[in-house]
Structure formats: structure tokens, C-alpha cells
PDB file of C-alpha atoms in Angstrom:
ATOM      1  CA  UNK F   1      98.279-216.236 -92.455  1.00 65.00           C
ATOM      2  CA  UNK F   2      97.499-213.308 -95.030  1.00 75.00           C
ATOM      3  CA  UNK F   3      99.834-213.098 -97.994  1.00 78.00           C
ATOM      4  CA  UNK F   4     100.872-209.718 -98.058  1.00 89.00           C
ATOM      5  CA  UNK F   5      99.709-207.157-100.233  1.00 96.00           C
ATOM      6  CA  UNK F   6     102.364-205.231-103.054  1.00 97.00           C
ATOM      7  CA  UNK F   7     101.530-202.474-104.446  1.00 98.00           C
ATOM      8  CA  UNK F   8     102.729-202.027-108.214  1.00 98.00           C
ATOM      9  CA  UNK F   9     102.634-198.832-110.875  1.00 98.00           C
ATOM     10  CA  UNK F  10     102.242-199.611-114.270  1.00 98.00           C
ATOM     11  CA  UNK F  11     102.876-196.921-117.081  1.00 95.00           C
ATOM     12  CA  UNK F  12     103.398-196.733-120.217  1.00 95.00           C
ATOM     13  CA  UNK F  13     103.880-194.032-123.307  1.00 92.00           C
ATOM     14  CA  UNK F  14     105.671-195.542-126.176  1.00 90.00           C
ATOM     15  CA  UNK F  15     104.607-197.810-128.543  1.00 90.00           C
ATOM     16  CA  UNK F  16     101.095-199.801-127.952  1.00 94.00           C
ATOM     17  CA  UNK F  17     100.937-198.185-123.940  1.00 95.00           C
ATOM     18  CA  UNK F  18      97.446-199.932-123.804  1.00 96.00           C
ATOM     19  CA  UNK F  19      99.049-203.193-124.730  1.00 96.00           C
ATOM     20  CA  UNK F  20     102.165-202.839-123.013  1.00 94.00           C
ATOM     21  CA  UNK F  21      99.721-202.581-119.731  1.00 97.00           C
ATOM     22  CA  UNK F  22      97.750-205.241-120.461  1.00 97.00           C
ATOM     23  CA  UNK F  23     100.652-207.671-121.329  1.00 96.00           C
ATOM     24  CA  UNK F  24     102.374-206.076-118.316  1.00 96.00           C
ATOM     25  CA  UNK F  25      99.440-206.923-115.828  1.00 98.00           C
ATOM     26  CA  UNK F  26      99.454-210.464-117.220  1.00 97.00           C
ATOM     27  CA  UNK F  27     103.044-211.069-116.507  1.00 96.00           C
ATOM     28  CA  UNK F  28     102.143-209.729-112.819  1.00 97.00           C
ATOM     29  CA  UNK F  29      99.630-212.287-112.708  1.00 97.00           C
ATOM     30  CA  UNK F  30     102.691-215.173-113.022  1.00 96.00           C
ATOM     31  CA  UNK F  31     104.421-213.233-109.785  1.00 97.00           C
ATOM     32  CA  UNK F  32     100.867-213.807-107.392  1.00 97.00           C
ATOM     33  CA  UNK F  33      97.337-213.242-107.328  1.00 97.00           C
ATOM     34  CA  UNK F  34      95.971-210.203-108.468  1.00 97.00           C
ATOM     35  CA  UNK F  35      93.568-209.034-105.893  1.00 97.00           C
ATOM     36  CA  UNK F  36      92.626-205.876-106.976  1.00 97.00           C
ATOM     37  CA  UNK F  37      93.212-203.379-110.492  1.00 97.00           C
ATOM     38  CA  UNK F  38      92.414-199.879-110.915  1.00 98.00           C
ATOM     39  CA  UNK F  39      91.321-198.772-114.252  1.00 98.00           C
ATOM     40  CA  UNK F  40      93.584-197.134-117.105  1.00 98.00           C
ATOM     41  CA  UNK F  41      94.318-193.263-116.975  1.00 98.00           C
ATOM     42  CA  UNK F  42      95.432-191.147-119.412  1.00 97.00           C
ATOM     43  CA  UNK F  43      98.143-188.732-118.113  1.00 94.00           C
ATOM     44  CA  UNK F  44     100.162-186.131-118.906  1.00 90.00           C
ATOM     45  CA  UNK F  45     104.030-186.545-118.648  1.00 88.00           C
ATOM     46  CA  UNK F  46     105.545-185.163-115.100  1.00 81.00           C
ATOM     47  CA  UNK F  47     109.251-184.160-115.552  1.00 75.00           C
ATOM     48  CA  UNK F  48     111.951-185.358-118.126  1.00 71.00           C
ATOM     49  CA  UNK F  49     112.541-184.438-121.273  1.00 74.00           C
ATOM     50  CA  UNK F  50     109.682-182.103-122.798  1.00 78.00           C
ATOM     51  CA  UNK F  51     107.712-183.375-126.109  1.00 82.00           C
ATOM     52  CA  UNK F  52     106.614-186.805-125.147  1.00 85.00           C
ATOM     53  CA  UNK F  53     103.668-188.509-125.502  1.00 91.00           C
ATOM     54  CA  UNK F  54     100.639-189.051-122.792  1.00 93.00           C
ATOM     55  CA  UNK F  55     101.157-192.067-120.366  1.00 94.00           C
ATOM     56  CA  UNK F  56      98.822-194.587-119.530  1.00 97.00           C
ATOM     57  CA  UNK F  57      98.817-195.391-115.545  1.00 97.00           C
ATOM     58  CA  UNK F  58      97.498-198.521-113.717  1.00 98.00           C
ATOM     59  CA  UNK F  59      98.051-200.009-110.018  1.00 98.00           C
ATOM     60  CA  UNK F  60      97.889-203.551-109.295  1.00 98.00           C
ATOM     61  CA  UNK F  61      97.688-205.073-105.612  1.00 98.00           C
ATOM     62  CA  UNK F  62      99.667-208.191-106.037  1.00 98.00           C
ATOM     63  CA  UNK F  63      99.890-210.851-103.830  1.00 97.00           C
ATOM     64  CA  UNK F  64     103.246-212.405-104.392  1.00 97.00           C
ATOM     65  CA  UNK F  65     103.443-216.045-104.399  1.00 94.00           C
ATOM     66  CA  UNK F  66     106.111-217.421-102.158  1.00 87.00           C
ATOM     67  CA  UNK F  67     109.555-216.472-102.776  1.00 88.00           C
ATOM     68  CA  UNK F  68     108.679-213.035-103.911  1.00 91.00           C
ATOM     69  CA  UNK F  69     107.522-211.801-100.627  1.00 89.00           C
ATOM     70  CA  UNK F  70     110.923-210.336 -99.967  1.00 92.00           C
ATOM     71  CA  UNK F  71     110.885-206.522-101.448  1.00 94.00           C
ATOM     72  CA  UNK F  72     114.295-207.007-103.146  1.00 94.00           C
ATOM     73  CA  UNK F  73     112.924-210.205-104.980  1.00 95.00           C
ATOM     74  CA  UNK F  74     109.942-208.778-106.120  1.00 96.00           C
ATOM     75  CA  UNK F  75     111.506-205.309-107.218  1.00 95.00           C
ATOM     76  CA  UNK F  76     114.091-207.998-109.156  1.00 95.00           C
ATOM     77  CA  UNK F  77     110.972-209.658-110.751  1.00 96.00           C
ATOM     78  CA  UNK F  78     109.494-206.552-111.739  1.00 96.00           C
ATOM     79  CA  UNK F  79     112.466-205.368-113.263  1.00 93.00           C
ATOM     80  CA  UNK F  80     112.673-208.806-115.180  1.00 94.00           C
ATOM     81  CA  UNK F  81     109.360-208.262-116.661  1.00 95.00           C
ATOM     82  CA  UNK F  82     110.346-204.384-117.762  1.00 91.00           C
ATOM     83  CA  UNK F  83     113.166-205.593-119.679  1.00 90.00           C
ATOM     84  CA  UNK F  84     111.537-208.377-121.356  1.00 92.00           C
ATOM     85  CA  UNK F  85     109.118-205.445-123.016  1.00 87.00           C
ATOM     86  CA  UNK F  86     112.272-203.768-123.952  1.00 83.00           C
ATOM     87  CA  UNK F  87     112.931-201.068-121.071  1.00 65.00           C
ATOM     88  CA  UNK F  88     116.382-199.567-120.941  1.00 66.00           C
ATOM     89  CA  UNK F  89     117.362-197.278-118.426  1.00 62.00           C
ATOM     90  CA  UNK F  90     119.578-194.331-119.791  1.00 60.00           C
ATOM     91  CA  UNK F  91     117.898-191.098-118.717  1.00 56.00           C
ATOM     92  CA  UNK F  92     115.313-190.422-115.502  1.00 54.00           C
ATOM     93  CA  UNK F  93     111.773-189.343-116.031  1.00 54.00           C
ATOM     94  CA  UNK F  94     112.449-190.410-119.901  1.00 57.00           C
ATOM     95  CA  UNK F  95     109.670-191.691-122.331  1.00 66.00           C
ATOM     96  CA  UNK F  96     109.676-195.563-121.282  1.00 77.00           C
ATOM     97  CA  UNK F  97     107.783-198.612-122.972  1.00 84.00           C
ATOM     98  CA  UNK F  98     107.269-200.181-119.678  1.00 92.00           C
ATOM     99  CA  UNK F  99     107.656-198.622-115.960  1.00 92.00           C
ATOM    100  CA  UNK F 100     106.905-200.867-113.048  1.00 95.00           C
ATOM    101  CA  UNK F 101     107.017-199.389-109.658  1.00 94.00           C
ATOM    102  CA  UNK F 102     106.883-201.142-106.209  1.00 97.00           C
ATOM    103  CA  UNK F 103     105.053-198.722-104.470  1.00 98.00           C
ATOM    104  CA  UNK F 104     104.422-200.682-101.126  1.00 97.00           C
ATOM    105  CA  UNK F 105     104.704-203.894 -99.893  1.00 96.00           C
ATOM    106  CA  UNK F 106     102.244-204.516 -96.817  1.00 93.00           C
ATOM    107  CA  UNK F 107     103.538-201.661 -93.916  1.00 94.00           C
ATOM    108  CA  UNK F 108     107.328-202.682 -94.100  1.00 94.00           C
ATOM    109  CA  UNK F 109     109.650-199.573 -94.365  1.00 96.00           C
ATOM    110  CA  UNK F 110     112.615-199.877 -95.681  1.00 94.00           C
ATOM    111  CA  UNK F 111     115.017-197.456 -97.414  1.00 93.00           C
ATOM    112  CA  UNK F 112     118.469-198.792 -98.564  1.00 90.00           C
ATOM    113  CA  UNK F 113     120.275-197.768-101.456  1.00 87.00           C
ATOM    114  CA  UNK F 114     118.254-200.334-104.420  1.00 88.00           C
ATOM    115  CA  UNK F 115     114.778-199.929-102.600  1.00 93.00           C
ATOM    116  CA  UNK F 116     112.872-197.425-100.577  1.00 95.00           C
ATOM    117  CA  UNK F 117     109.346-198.508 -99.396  1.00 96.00           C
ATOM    118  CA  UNK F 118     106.732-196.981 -99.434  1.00 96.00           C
ATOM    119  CA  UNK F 119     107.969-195.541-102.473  1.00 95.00           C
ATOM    120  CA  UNK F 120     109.565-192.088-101.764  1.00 93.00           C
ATOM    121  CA  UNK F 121     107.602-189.781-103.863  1.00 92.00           C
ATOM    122  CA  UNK F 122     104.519-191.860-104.620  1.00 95.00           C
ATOM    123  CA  UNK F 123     102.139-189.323-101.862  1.00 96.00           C
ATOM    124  CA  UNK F 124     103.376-186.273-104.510  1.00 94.00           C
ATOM    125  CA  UNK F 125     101.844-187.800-107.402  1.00 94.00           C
ATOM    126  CA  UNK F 126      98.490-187.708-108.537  1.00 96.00           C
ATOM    127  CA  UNK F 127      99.415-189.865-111.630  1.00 95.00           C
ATOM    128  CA  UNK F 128      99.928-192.683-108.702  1.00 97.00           C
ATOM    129  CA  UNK F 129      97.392-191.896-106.437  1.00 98.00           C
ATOM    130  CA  UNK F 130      93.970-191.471-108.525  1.00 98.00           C
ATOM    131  CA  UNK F 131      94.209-195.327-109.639  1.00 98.00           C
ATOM    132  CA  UNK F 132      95.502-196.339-106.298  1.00 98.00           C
ATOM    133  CA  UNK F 133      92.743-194.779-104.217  1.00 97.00           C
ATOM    134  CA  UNK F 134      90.716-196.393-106.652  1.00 97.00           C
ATOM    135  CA  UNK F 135      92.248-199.956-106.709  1.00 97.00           C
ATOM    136  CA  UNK F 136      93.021-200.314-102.361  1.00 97.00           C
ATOM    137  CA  UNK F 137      91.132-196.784-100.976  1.00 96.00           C
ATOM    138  CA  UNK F 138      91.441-198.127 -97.531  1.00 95.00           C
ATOM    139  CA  UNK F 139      95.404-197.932 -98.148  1.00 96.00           C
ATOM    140  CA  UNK F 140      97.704-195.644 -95.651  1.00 96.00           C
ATOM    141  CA  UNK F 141     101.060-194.755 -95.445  1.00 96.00           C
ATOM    142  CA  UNK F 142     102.855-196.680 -92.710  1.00 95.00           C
ATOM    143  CA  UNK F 143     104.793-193.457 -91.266  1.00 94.00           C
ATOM    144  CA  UNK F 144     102.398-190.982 -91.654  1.00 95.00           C
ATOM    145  CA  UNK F 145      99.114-192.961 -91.192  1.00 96.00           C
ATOM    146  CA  UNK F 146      97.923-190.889 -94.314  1.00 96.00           C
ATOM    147  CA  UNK F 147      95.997-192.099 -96.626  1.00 96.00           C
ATOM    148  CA  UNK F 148      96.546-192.027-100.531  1.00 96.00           C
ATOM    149  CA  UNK F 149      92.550-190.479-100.883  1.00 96.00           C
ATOM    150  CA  UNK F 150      93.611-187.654 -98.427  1.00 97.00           C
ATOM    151  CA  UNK F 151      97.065-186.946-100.097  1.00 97.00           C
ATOM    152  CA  UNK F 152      95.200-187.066-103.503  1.00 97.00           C
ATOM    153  CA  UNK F 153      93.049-184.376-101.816  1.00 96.00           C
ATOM    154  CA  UNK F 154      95.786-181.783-101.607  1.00 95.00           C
ATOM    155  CA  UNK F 155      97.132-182.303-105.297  1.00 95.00           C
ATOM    156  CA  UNK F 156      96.251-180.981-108.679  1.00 93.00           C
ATOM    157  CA  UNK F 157      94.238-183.461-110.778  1.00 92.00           C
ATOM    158  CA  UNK F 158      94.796-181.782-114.358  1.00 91.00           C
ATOM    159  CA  UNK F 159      96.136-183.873-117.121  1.00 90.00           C
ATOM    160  CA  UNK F 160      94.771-186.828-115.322  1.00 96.00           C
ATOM    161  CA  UNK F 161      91.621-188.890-117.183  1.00 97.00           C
ATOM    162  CA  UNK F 162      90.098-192.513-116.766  1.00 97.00           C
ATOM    163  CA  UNK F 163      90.105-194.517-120.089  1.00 97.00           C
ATOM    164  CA  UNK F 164      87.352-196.555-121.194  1.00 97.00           C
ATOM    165  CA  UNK F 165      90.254-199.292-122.189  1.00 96.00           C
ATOM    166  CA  UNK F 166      89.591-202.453-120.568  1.00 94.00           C
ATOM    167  CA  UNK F 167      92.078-205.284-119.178  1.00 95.00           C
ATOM    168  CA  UNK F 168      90.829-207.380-121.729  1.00 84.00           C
ATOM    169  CA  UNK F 169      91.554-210.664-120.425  1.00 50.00           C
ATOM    170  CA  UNK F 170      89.708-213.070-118.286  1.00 36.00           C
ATOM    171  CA  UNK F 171      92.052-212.722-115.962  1.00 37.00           C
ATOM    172  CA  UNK F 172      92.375-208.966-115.831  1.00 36.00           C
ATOM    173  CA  UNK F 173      88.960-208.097-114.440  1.00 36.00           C
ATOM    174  CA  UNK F 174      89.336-204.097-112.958  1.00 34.00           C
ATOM    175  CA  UNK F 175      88.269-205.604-109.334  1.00 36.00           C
ATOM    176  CA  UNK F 176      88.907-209.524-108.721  1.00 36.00           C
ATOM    177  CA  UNK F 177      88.276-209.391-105.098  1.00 34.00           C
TER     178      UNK F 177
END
């Protein structure tokens, strides 16, 4: 049987973001196997509170060991590792030291009130879609058969740049598959 396949945001704009992501990506490796990383991108900040600082944006496909194949477990484990780097929620779209996002997990669909999947606005964002189309291209949207490349192809790309900033682990290789 194939483990299934969770696809995770990572961002970052306050404090060390390149070490936040890094550290971050680690901690995903205790969840599963990493099969596949994009590279880092600078971004500009979409929404909140005006003034703050450029992001840095990953996605990670995650395998999910056993036990964290259930979306609410996993979104529970990701949460886990945001507050261990110090993440407090107070205000949407705010400044954060740590965001981890479950963007998909295999094709399920599933929107309750603690967990929407595919993530709601994920096929609006070019922030989320230039290192996913890099990291799982062959990835489409279970309701709309879309794929993140094609949606990418309708949105702006300004404010959006690949870093030369590695993993920097052994175990953080950009592709592992």
C-alpha cells in the first residue's frame, strides 16, 4: 500500500525565517518521510497588517508515519511543532515566526469547522503554488482536476523570488525522491 502523500506550507518572516524553515523541515522529518522539498522563496507579505518584513516560503510532501495519516492528527502535529518555535495566534495574516499549512493530504476532501482540505485558498496564491509546482508538479486538485502549474498560470508572480538558501542538512536535500 502507498503511504499517502501531505502536503505542508512552511513560512516564515520574523526572526532567523531561514532557520526557522530549516529547523521547521527537520521537525517534519520526525512526523514521516520527506519525499520531496521545493526550494526557499523570498516573498512579499499578502494581507495583514502593512510594514512587515518579506517571508520565506517552502512546501514539503510528507509522508506521515502511522498514526498521523488522519488529517486532524497531522494538522494537531503541525500545530505542535509551530508552537514549539514560539507561534501565537492573536491576529490573521499577522507577521508569524513559524506558519505550517496542511495544504492536502492525498485526494481526501474534507471541510469541517478545524480543517478544510485541500486547503481553501491555496489555488489563489502564488506564494503557495510556485514551490509546490516545483516540489509535486504532477499535483491536482481533487474537485477541480486542476492542477497547481495551471492555476499558477493565471496569477501574478511579482514579489515572488527563489533563494539560493539551502536545507542545509543531510537530511534536507531539495528533492529526496
Amino acid at each position: 500500500m502507498t503511504p499517502p502523500l501531505a502536503l505542508v506550507a512552511l513560512g516564515s518572516n520574523l526572526g532567523d525565517p531561514a532557520a526557522r524553515l530549516r529547523a521547521a523541515r527537520s521537525d517534519l522529518a520526525e512526523l514521516g518521510r520527506i519525499a520531496r522539498s521545493s526550494s526557499i522563496y523570498r516573498t512579499a507579505p499578502v494581507g495583514g497588517p502593512p510594514g512587515q518584513p518579506d517571508y520565506l516560503n517552502a512546501v514539503v510532501a510528507l509522508e506521515p508515519r502511522l498514526g498521523l495519516a488522519e488529517p486532524r492528527s497531522l494538522l494537531g502535529a503541525l500545530h505542535e511543532i509551530e508552537r514549539r518555535h514560539g507561534r501565537l495566534r492573536r491576529l490573521r495574516w499577522e507577521a508569524r515566526v513559524l506558519d505550517l499549512d496542511l495544504l492536502a493530504l492525498d485526494e481526501l476532501v474534507r471541510e469541517e469547522p478545524e480543517i478544510t482540505l485541500p486547503h481553501p485558498r491555496m489555488m489563489e496564491r502564488s506564494f503557495v503554488l510556485v514551490p509546490l509546482c516545483e516540489a509535486v508538479p504532477e499535483w491536482r486538485h481533487p474537485l477541480t482536476r486542476e492542477s497547481a502549474c495551471e492555476a499558477l498560470a493565471r496569477l501574478p508572480m511579482e514579489g515572488i523570488e527563489r533563494t539560493v538558501l539551502g536545507w542545509g542538512d543531510s537530511r534536507a536535500r531539495r528533492a529526496e525522491t
